[in-house]
PDB file of C-alpha atoms in Angstrom:
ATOM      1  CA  UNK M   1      77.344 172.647  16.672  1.00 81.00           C
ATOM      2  CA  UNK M   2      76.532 175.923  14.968  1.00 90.00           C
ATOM      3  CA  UNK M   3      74.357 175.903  11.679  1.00 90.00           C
ATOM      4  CA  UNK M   4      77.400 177.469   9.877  1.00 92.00           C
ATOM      5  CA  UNK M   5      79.418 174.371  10.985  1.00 94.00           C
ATOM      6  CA  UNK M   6      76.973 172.340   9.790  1.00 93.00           C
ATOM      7  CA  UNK M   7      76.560 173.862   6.493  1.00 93.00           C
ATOM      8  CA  UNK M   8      79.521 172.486   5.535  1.00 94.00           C
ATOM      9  CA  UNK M   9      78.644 168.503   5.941  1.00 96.00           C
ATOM     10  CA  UNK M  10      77.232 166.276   3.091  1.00 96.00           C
ATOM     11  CA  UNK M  11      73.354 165.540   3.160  1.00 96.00           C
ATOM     12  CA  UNK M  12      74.841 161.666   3.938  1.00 97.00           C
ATOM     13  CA  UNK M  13      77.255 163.006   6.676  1.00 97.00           C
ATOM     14  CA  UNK M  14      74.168 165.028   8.436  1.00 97.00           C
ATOM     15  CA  UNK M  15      71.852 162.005   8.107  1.00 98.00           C
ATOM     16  CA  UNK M  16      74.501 159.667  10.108  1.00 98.00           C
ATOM     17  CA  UNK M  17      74.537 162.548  12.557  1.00 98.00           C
ATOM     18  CA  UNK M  18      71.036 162.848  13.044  1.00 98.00           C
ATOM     19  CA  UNK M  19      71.007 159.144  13.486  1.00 98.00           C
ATOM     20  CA  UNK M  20      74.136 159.377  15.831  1.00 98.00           C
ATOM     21  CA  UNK M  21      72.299 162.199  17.670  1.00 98.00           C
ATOM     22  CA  UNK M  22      68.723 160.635  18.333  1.00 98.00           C
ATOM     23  CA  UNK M  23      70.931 157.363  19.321  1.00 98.00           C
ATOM     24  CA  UNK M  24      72.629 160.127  22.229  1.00 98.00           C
ATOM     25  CA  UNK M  25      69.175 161.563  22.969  1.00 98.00           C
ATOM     26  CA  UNK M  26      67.824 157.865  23.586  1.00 98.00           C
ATOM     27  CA  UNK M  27      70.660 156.805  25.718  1.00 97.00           C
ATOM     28  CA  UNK M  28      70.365 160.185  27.851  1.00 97.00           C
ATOM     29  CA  UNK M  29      66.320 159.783  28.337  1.00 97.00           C
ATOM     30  CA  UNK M  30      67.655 156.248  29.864  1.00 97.00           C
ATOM     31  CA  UNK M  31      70.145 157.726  31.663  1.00 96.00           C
ATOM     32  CA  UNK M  32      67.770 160.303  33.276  1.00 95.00           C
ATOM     33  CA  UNK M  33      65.018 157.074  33.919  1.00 95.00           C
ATOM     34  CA  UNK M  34      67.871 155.468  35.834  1.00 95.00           C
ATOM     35  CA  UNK M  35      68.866 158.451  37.660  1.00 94.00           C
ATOM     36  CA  UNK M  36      72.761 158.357  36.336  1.00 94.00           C
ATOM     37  CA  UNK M  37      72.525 161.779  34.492  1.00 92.00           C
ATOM     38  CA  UNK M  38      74.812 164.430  36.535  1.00 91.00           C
ATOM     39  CA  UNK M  39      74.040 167.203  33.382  1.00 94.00           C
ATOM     40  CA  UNK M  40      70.485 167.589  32.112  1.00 94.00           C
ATOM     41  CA  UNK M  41      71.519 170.641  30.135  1.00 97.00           C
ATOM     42  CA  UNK M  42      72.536 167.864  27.684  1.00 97.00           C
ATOM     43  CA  UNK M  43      69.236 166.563  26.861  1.00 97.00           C
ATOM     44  CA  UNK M  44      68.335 170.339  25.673  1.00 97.00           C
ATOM     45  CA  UNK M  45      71.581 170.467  24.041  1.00 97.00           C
ATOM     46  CA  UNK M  46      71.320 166.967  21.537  1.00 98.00           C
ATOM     47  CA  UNK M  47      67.619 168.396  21.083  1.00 98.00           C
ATOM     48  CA  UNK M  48      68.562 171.673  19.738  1.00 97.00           C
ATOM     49  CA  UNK M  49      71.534 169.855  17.576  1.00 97.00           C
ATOM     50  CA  UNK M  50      68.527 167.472  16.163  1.00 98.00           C
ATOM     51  CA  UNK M  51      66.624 170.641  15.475  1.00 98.00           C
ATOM     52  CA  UNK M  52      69.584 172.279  13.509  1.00 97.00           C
ATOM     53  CA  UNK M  53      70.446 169.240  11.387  1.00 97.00           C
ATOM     54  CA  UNK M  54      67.016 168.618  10.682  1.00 97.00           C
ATOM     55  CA  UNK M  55      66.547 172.307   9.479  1.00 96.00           C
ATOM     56  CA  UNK M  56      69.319 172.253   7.199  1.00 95.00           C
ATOM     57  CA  UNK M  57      68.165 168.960   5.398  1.00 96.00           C
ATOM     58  CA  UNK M  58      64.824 170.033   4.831  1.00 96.00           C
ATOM     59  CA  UNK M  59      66.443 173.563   3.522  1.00 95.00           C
ATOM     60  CA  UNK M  60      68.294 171.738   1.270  1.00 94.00           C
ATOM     61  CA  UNK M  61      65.186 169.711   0.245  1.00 94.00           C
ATOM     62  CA  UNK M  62      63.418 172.996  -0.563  1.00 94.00           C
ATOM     63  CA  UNK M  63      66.323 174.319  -2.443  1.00 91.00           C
ATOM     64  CA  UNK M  64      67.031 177.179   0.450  1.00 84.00           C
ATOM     65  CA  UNK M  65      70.649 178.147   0.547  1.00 68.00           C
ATOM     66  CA  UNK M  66      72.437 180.735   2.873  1.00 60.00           C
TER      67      UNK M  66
END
């Protein structure tokens, strides 16, 4: 998702996506481990989503708008 997207969400709704997201990057470590994972790109991909939501929260925190 793009940070404008995510601009939009409610510090609750961004918190059960980070959650939902970390859950996504655990299951694809496991899947990698096991050898099942046909796209590694998405390992980069839940990262850089983690990243995002993680910036805007703290943003927030400081009282940084856009």
């Amino acid at each position: 998702m793009k940070p404008v997207e995510l601009q939009k969400f409610t510090d609750e709704e961004l918190l059960q996506m980070l959650e939902d997201s970390k859950r996504k990057l655990m299951d694809l470590r496991f899947q990698l481990e096991m050898n099942r994972l046909k796209n590694h790109s998405q390992i980069t991909s839940v990262k850089r989503d983690i990243a995002r939501i993680k910036t805007i929260l703290r943003g927030r925190e400081l009282g940084i708008r856009r």
